[in-house]
Coordinates of C-alpha atoms and ligand atoms in Angstrom, one line a residue:
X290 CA 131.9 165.8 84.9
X291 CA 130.7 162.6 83.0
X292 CA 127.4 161.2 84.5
X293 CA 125.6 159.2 83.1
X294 CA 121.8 159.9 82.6
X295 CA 120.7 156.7 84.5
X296 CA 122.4 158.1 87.6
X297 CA 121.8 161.3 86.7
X298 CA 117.9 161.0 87.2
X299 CA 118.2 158.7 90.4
X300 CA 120.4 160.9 91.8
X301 CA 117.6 163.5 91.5
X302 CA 114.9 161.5 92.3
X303 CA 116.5 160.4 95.6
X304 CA 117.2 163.7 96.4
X305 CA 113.3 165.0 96.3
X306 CA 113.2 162.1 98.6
X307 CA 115.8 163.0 100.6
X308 CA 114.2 166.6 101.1
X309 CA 111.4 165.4 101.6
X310 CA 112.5 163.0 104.7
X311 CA 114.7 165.4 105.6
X312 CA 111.4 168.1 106.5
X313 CA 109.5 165.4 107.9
X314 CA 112.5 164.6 110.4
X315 CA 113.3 168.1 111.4
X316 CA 109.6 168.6 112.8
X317 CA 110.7 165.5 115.4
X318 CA 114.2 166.2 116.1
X319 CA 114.4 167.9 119.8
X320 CA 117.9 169.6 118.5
X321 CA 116.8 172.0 115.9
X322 CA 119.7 171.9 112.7
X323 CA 119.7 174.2 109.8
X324 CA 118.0 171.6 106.8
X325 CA 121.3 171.0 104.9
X326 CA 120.9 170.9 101.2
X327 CA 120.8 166.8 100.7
X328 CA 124.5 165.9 99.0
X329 CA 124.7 162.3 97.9
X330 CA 128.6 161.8 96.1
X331 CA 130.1 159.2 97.1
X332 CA 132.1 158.7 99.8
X333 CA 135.2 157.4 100.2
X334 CA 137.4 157.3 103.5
X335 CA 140.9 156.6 103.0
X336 CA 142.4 155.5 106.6
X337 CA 146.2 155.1 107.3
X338 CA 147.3 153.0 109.8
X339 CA 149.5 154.6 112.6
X340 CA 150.5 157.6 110.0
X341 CA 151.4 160.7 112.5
X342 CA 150.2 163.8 112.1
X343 CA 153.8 164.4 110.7
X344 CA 154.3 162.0 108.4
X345 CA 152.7 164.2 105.5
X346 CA 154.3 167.1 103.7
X347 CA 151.1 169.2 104.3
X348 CA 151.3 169.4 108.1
X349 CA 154.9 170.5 107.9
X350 CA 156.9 167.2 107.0
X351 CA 160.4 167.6 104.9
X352 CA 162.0 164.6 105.2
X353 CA 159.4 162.6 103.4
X354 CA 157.7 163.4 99.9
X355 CA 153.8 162.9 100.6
X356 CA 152.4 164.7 97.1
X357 CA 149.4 163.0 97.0
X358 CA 147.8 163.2 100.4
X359 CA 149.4 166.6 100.2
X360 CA 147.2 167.3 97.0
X361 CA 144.2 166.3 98.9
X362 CA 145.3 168.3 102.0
X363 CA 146.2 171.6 99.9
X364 CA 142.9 171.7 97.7
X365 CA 140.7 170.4 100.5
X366 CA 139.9 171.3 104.0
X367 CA 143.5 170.3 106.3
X368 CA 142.5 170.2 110.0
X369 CA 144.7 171.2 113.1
X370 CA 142.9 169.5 115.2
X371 CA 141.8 166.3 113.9
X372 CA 141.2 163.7 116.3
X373 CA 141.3 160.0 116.0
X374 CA 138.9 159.1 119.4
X375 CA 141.9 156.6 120.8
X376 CA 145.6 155.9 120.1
X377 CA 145.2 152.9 119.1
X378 CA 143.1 151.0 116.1
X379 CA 140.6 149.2 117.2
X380 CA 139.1 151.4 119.8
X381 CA 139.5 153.9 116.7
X382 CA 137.9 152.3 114.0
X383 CA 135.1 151.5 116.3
X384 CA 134.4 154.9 116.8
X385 CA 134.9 155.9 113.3
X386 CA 132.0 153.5 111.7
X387 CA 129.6 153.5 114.9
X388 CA 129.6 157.3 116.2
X389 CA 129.9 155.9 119.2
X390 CA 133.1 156.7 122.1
X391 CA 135.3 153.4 122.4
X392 CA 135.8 153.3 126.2
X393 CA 131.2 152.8 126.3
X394 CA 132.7 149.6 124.9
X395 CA 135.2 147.1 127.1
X396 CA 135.9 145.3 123.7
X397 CA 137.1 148.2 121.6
X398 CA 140.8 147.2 122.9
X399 CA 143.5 146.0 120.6
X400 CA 142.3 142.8 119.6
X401 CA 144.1 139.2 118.4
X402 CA 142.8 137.5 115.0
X403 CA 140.7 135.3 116.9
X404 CA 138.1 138.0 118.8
X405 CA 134.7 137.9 118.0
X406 CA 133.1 140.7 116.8
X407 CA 132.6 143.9 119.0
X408 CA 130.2 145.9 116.9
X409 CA 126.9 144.8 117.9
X410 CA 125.1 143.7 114.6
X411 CA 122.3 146.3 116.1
X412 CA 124.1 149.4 116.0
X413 CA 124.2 152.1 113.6
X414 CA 127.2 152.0 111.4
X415 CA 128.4 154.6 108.8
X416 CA 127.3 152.3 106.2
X417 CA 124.2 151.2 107.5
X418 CA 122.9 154.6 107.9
X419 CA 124.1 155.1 103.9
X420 CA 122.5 151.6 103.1
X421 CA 119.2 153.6 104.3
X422 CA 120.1 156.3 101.9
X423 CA 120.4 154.0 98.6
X424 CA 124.3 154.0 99.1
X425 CA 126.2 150.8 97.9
X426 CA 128.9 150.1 101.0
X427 CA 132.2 148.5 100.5
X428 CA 135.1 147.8 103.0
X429 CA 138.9 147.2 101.2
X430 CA 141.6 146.7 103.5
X431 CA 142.0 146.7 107.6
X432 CA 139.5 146.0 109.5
X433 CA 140.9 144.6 113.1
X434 CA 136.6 144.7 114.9
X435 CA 136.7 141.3 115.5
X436 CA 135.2 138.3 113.0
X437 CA 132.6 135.7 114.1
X438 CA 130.9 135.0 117.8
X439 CA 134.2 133.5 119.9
X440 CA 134.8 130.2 117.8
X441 CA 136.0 131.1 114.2
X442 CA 136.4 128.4 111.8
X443 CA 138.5 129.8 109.1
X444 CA 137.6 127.1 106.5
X445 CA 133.7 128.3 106.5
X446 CA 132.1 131.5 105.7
X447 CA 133.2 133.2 108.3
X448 CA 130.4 135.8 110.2
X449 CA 129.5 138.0 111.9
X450 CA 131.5 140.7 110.3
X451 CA 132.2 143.8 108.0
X452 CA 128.9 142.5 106.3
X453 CA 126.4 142.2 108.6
X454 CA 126.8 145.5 110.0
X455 CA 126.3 147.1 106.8
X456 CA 128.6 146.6 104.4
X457 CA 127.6 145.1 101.3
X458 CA 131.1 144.2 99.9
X459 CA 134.0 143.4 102.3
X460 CA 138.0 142.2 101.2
X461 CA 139.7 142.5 104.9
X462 CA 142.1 141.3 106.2
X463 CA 140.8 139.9 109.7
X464 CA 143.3 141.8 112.3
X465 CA 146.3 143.9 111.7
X466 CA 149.3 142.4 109.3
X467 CA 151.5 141.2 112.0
X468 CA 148.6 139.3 113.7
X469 CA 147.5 135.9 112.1
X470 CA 145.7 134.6 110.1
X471 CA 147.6 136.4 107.0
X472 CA 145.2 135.8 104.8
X473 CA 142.6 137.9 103.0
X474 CA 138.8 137.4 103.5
X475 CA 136.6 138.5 100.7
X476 CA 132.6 138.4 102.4
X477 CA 133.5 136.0 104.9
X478 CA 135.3 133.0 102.5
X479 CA 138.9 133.1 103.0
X480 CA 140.3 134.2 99.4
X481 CA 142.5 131.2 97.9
X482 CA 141.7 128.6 100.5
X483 CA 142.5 124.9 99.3
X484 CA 140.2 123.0 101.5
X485 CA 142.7 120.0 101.5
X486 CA 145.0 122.4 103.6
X487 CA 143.1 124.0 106.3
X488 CA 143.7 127.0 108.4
X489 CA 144.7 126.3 112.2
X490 CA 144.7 129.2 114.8
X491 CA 145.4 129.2 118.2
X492 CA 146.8 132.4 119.9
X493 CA 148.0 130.7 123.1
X494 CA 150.4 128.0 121.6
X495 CA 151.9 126.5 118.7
X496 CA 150.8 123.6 116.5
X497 CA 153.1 120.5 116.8
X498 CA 156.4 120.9 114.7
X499 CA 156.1 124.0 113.0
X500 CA 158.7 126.7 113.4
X501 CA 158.2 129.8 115.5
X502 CA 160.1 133.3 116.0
X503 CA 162.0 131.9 119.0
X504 CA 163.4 128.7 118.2
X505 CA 164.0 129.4 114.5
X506 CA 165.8 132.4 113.4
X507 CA 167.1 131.1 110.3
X508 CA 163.9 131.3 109.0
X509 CA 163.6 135.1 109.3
X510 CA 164.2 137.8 106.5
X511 CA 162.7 140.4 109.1
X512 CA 163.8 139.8 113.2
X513 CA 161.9 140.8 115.9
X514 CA 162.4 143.1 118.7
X515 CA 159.7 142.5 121.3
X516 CA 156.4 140.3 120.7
X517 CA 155.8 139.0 117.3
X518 CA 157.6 136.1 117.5
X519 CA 155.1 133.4 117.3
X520 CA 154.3 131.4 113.6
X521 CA 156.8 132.5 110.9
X522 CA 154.6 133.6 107.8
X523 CA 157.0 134.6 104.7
X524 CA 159.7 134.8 106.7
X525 CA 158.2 137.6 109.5
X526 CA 157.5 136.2 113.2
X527 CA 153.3 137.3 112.9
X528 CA 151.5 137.5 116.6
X529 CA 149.2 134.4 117.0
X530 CA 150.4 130.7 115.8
X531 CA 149.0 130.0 112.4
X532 CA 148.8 126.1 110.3
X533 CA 147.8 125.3 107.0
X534 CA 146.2 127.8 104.5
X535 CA 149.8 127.9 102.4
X536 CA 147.7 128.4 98.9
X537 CA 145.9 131.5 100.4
X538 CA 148.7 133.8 102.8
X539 CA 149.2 136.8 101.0
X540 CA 152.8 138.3 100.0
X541 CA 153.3 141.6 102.2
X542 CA 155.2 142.9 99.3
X543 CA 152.2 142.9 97.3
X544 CA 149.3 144.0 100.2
X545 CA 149.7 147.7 99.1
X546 CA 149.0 146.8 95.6
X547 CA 146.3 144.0 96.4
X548 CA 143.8 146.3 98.2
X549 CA 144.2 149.2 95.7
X550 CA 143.3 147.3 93.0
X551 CA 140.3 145.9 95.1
X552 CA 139.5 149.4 95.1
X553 CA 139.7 150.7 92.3
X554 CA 138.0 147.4 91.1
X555 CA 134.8 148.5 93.7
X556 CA 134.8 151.9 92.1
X557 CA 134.5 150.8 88.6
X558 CA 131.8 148.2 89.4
X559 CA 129.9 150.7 91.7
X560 CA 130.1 154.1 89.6
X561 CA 126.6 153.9 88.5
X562 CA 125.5 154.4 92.3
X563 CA 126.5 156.4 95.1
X564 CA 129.1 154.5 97.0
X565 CA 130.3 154.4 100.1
X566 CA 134.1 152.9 100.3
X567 CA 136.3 152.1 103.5
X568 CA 139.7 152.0 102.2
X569 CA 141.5 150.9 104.5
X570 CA 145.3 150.9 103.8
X571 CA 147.5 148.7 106.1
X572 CA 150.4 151.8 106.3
X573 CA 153.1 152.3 108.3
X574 CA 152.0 149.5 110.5
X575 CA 154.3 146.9 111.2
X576 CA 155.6 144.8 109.4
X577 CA 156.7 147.0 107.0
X578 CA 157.3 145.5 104.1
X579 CA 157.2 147.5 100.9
X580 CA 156.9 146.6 97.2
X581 CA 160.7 146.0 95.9
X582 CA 159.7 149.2 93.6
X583 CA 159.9 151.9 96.6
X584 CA 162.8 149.6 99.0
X585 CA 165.0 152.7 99.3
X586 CA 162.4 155.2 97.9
X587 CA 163.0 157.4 101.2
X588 CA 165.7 156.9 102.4
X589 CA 164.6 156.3 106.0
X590 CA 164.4 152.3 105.9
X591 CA 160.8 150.5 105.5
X592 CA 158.6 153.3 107.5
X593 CA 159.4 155.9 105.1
X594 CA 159.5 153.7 102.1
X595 CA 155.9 152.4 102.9
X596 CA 154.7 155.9 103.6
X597 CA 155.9 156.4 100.3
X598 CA 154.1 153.6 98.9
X599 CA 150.9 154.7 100.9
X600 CA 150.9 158.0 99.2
X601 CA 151.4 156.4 96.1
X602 CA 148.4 154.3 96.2
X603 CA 146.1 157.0 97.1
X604 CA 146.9 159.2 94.1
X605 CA 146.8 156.1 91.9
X606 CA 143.1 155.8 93.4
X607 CA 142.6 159.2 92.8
X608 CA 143.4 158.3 89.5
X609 CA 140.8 156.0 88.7
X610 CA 138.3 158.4 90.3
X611 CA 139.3 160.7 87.7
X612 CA 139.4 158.4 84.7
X613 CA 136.1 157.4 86.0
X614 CA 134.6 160.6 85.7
X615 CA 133.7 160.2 89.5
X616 CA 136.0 162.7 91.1
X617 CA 133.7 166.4 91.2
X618 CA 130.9 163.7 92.5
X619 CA 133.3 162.1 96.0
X620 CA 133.8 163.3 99.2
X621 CA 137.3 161.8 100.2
X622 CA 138.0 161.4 104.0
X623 CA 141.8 160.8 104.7
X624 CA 143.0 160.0 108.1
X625 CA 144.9 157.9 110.5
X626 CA 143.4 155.5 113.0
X627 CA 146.3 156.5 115.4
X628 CA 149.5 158.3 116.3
X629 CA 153.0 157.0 114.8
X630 CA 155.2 154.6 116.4
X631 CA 158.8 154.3 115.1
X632 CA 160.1 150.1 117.1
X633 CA 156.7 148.6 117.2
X634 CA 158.4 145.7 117.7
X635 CA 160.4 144.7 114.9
X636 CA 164.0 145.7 114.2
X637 CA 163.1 147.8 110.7
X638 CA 165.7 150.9 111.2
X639 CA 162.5 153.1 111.6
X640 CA 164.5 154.8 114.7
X641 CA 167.9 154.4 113.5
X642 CA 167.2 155.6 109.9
X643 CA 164.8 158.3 110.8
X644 CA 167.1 161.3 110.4
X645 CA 165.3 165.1 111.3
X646 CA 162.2 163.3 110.0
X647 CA 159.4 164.4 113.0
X648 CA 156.3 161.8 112.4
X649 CA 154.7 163.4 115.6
X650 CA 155.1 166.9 114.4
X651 CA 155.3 169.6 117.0
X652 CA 153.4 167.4 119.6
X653 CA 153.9 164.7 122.6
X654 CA 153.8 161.0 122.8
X655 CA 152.9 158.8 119.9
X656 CA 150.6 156.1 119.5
X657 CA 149.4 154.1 122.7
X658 CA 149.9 157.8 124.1
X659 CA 147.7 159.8 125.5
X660 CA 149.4 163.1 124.7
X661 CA 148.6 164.8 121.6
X662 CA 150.7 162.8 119.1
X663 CA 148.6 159.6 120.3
X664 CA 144.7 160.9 118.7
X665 CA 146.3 164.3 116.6
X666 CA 146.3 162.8 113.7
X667 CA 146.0 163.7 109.6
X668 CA 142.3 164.6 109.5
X669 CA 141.5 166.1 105.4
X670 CA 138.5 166.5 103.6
X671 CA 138.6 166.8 99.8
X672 CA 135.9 167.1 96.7
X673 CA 136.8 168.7 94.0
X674 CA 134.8 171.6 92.9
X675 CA 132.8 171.6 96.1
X676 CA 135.4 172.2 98.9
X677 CA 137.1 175.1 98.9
X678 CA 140.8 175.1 100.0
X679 CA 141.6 175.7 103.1
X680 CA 143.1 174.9 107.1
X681 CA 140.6 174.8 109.7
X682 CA 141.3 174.8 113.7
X683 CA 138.2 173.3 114.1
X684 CA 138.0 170.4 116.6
X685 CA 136.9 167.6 115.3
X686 CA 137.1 163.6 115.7
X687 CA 136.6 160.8 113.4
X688 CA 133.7 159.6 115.4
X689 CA 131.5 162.5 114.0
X690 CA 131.5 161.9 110.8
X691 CA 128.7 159.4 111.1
X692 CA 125.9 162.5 112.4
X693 CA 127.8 164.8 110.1
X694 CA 127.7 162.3 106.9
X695 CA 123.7 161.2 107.6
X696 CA 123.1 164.7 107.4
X697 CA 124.7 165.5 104.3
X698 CA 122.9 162.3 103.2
X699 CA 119.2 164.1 104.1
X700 CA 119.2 161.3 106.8
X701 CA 118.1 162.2 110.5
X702 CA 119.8 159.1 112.0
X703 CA 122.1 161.0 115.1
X704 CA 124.2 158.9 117.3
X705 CA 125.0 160.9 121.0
X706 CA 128.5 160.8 120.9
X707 CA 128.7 161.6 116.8
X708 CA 128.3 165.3 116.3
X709 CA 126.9 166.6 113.4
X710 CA 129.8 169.0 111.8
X711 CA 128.7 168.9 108.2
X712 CA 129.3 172.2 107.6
X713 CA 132.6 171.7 109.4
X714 CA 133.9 169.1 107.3
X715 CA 132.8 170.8 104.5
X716 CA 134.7 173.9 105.3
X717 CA 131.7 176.2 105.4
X718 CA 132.7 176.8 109.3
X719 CA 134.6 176.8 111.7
X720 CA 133.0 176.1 114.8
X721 CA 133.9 172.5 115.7
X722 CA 133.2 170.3 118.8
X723 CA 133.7 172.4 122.3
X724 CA 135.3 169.3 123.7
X725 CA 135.8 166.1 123.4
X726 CA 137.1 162.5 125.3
X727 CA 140.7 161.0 124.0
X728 CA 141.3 157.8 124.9
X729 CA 144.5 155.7 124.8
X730 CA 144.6 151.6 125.9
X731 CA 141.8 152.3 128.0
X732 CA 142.8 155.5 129.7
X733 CA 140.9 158.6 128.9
X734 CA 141.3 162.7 129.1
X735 CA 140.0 165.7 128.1
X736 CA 140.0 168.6 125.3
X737 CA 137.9 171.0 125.7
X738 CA 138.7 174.8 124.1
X739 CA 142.6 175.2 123.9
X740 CA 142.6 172.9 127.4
X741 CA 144.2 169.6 127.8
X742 CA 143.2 167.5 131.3
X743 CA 144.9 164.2 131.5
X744 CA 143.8 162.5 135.3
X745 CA 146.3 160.6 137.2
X746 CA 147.0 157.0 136.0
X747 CA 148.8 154.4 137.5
X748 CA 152.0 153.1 135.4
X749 CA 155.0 153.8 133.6
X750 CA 155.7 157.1 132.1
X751 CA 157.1 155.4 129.2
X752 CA 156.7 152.6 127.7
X753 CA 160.5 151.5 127.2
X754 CA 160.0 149.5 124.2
X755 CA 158.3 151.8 121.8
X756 CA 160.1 154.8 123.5
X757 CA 156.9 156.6 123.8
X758 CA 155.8 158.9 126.8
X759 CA 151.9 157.9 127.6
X760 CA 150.9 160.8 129.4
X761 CA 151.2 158.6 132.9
X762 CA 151.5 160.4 136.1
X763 CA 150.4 160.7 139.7
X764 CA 148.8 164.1 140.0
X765 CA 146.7 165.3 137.5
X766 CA 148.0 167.5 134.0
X767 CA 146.7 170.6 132.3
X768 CA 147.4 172.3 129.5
X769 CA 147.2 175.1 127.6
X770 CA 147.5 173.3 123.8
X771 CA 147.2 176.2 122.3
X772 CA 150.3 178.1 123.9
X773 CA 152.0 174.7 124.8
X774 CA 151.1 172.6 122.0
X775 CA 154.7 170.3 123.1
X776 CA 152.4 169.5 126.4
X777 CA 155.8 170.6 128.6
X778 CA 154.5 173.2 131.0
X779 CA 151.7 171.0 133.6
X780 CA 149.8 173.9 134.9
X781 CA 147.8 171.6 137.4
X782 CA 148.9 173.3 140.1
X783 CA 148.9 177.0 138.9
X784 CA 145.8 176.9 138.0
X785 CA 143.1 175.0 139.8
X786 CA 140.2 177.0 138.8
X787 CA 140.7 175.6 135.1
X788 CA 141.2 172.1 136.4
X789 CA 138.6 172.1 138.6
X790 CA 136.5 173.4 135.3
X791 CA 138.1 170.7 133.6
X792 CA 137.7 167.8 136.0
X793 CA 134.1 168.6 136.0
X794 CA 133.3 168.6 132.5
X795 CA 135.2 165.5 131.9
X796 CA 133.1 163.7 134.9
X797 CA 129.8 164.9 133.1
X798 CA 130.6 162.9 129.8
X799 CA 132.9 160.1 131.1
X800 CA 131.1 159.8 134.7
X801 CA 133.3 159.3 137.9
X802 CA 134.5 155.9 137.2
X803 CA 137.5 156.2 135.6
X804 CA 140.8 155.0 136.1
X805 CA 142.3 155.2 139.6
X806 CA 141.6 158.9 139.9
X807 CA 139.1 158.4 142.6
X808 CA 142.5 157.3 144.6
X809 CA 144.1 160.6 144.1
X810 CA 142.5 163.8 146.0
X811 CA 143.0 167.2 144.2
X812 CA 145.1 169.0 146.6
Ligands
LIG1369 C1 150.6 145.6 119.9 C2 151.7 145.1 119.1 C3 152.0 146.1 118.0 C4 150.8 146.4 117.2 C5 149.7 146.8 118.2 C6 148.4 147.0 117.4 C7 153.3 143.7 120.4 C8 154.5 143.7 121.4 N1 152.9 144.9 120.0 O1 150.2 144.6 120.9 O2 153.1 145.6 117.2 O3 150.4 145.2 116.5 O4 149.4 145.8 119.1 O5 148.4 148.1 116.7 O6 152.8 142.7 120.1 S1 147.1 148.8 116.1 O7 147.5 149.9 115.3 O8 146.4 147.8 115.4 O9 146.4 149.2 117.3
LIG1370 CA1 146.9 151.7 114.1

C-alpha cells in the first residue's frame, strides 16, 4: 500500500486521539458498546439512483453484465437485506446522510428544483460527524435535499446547501436529471453561468414564448409518456420550466462521465487526508440518456445501457483508487436510494426491451412501493484487505451507517434512529437491526425478524402508469419474508397473534398517527 509518511504519522496521531476520545466517551454513553478499534480510511459511498436489487449480476441478474459492482459485491460484504429507509430519493438520501427516519420529517418528500432545503443546518450529517474526525467531505453527483431558504436566485451563490451541512466540496446537480434547472452547481455558483443570460425558474408555468413538451414535439429526440413535459432542455421535456443559462446546461450524454471525473479529480486532490466522498451517480433514473459509447451496450434500450455505463464508471473510480495507492485504505459503500422503475414517464423501451431481465429480483413492487422491491435494494460493503468476502442476512438500512461510521471513526456522536452496526457492515457479524420502519411516498410499514406488516392505506393498488403494485389495501398485510419473500400469501387473518405483535411494535416507533389506519378496526 503506498502511503505516504505525512499521512502516515497523522493518521497515527489522530488515532491516539481518537482512542483516547473514544474512552472518555464510553464512561458517558448510557448504551454500553464494545470500544471498536478506531479505523479512519476513507470513505466513499457510491449511491445509484433507482438501481433494483436486480439490476446487478451479484444478487442473481443474467440479462445484464454488472462486473464491477459485482467485484465489489463478490470480495466484500453483499447484503440480503439491505434497506434503503423509503422508495423514493429524497426521503432516502435524507436518511442516509442524517441517521434520522424520513417520515420525523414532512419535507423529505420528492421534491421540485425549487425547494428549499430540508436538512436543518443543525443536524448531524455523515459528514459533519467526519468533519469532527479530521475527514475532508465531498459531495459529486445527486443531491435532490433541497437548495437555499424558499426563493433561489440561480445567478448568486446559491445556499443553504450540501455545504453548510457539512460538506466541504460539493458539484450537484440541484434535483434529479429530469427536474430543472439542468445545470451543475459546484459550492453554490452555477458551473458555466454567463451572467448576460440568466437562469429563470418557475415550476408552475412557462416563460413567454419558449417551447414546452406539449405544444412542441418537433423539438423532442426523447417523448414523454406522463409528466415531464414542461421546458425542452436538449431535446428531453425536463419537469419545471427553465429560461436562460444556455452556456451552462449540461449534455446528459456526458453526466456519467462529468461526475466521475469530478471524482476522481476529489480523490487525487484529497489523498493526503482521510476523505469522505458522496458519489452520487444519476443511474438508471430517467432520462436515460447514455454516452453514444454504450447506446446498444445491453441490449435492453437506455435502462440497461445506462446500467451498463453506471457499472462502468464505478470500476473506472475503482481505478483511480488503485492507481492512487488509496484502495487497502477505503471503505466503499454501494447502494441504491430506491427500488427500480421500468416507464417513469418517458417512452425509453425500458418495458418493451426488457426481455427475462428481473430488476426487482425475487420481490414485489418497485420504487414508490411499499413492498419489498420499493426499499430492498443493492446494499455492499467493500475494503480491500480488511473485509472479508462474504453474504450477510443481516438487516440493515442506509440510515445506520451514520452511528455505525462515527464509531469506526472513534467518534461517540449516536443519532436514535441510526444504529450502530459497525461490526455489521464490516462483516465481523451478523446480528443486524431486529426491525425497522419502511417508508414509501409517505406511507410506512414494518420489518421486524422475517415479518412484514403493511397497515391499511387508502388508494390505488397500482399505480397504472409506472405499472407498480404499492402495497395499498384495505385490511391490514403480513408476511412471512422469509418463506414468502414474493409477498403473495397475506397472513393477516391467519394469524393475528403475529399481527397483533406487529401492530404494536410498529405503534411504539412510528406512534398511532399514521395513515388512515386508525379508520380501520382489526377484526
Ligand atoms: C416523479 C416523476 C418521476 C421521478 C420521480 C422522482 C412524474 C410523472 N414522475 O414525480 O419521473 O422524477 O418523481 O424520482 O413527474 S426520485 O428517484 O428522485 O425519487
Ligand atoms: Ca431514486
Amino acid at each position: 500500500m503506498k502511503m505516504n509518511l505525512k499521512r502516515f504519522k497523522k493518521i497515527s496521531v489522530m488515532m491516539l486521539i481518537g482512542l483516547s476520545v473514544t474512552f472518555s466517551c464510553k464512561e458517558q454513553n448510557k448504551k454500553t458498546e464494545a470500544v471498536a478499534e478506531v479505523l479512519k480510511p476513507n470513505i466513499v459511498i457510491i449511491y445509484a439512483d433507482d438501481l433494483g436489487y436486480g439490476d446487478i449480476g451479484a444478487n442473481g441478474a443474467t440479462e445484464i453484465k454488472t462486473p464491477n459492482i459485482d467485484n465489489l459485491a463478490n470480495n466484500g460484504v453483499r447484503f440480503t437485506n439491505g434497506y434503503a429507509s423509503s422508495a423514493t430519493c429524497t426521503p432516502s438520501r435524507y436518511a442516509l446522510l442524517t441517521g434520522v427516519y424520513p417520515w420525523k420529517n414532512d419535507d423529505a418528500k420528492i421534491l421540485p428544483g425549487t425547494a428549499p432545503l430540508i436538512i436543518d443546518t443543525n443536524q448531524m450529517t455523515i459528514p459533519k460527524m467526519l468533519k469532527t474526525k479530521g475527514y475532508d467531505t465531498g459531495i459529486v453527483g445527486k443531491w435532490h435535499l433541497g437548495l437555499g431558504t424558499g426563493h433561489v436566485d440561480w445567478n448568486k451563490k446559491v445556499s443553504p446547501g450540501p455545504n453548510q451541512v457539512g460538506f466541504d466540496y460539493s458539484y450537484i446537480m440541484a434535483a434529479t436529471q429530469d427536474r430543472v434547472p439542468t445545470v451543475y452547481i459546484k459550492d453554490g455558483d452555477v458551473v458555466g453561468l454567463d451572467p448576460n443570460d440568466p437562469i429563470e425558474i418557475n415550476y408552475n408555468k412557462n416563460f413567454e414564448d419558449q417551447p414546452n413538451g406539449v405544444d412542441n414535439p418537433e423539438l423532442l429526440k426523447m417523448t414523454w409518456h406522463h409528466g415531464h413535459n414542461s421546458s425542452i432542455i436538449n431535446g428531453i421535456p425536463r419537469i419545471g420550466y427553465m429560461k436562460g443559462g444556455e452556456a451552462a446546461k449540461w449534455k446528459d450524454e456526458d453526466m456519467a462521465d462529468h461526475f466521475l471525473k469530478e471524482a476522481q479529480d476529489y480523490v487525487k486532490a484529497h489523498k493526503e487526508n482521510p476523505f469522505f466522498l458522496y458519489y452520487a451517480i444519476q443511474q438508471p433514473h430517467v432520462p436515460r440518456t447514455p454516452n453514444p459509447r454504450f447506446v446498444g451496450s445491453s441490449g435492453m434500450g437506455p435502462r440497461g445501457d445506462v446500467i451498463v455505463e453506471a457499472d462502468w464508471v464505478i470500476g473506472e473510480f475503482i481505478k483511480t483508487l488503485e492507481a492512487e495507492g488509496l484502495l487497502e485504505n477505503t471503505l466503499i459503500v454501494f447502494s441504491s436510494d430506491n427500488g427500480p422503475v421500468l416507464n417513469d414517464g418517458y417512452n425509453d423501451d425500458a418495458v418493451e426491451k426488457l426481455g427475462k431481465h428481473t430488476p426487482w429480483g425475487h420481490f414485489k413492487g418497485g420504487k414508490y412501493s411499499l413492498f419489498e422491491a420499493g426499499t430492498r435494494v443493492p446494499f455492499i460493503t467493500y475494503w480491500k484487505g480488511k473485509i472479508q468476502p462474504k453474504v450477510s442476512d443481516a438487516l440493515v438500512c442506509q440510515m445506520d451507517l451514520l452511528s455505525s461510521l462515527a464509531s469506526m471513526v472513534g467518534s461517540d456522536i449516536r443519532v436514535d434512529d441510526s444504529e450502530n452496526l459497525l461490526d455489521v457492515f464490516l462483516g465481523k457479524s451478523d446480528s443486524g437491526r431486529e426491525e425497522l420502519v419502511l417508508e414509501a411516498t409517505s406511507r410506512t410499514a414494518l420489518r421486524k425478524g422475517d415479518w412484514i406488516m403493511i397497515p391499511p392505506y387508502k388508494g390505488p393498488a397500482v399505480n397504472k402508469e409506472v405499472n407498480i403494485e404499492l402495497g395499498n389495501s384495505k385490511e391490514f398485510q403480513l408476511y412471512n419474508i422469509k418463506e414468502d419473500v414474493a409477498q403473495e400469501h397475506n397472513l393477516a387473518e391467519t394469524n393475528k397473534e403475529k399481527l397483533a405483535e406487529m401492530i404494536a411494535s410498529f405503534e411504539a416507533i412510528r406512534g398511532k398517527n399514521y395513515g388512515n389506519i386508525q379508520q380501520l378496526e382489526l377484526k
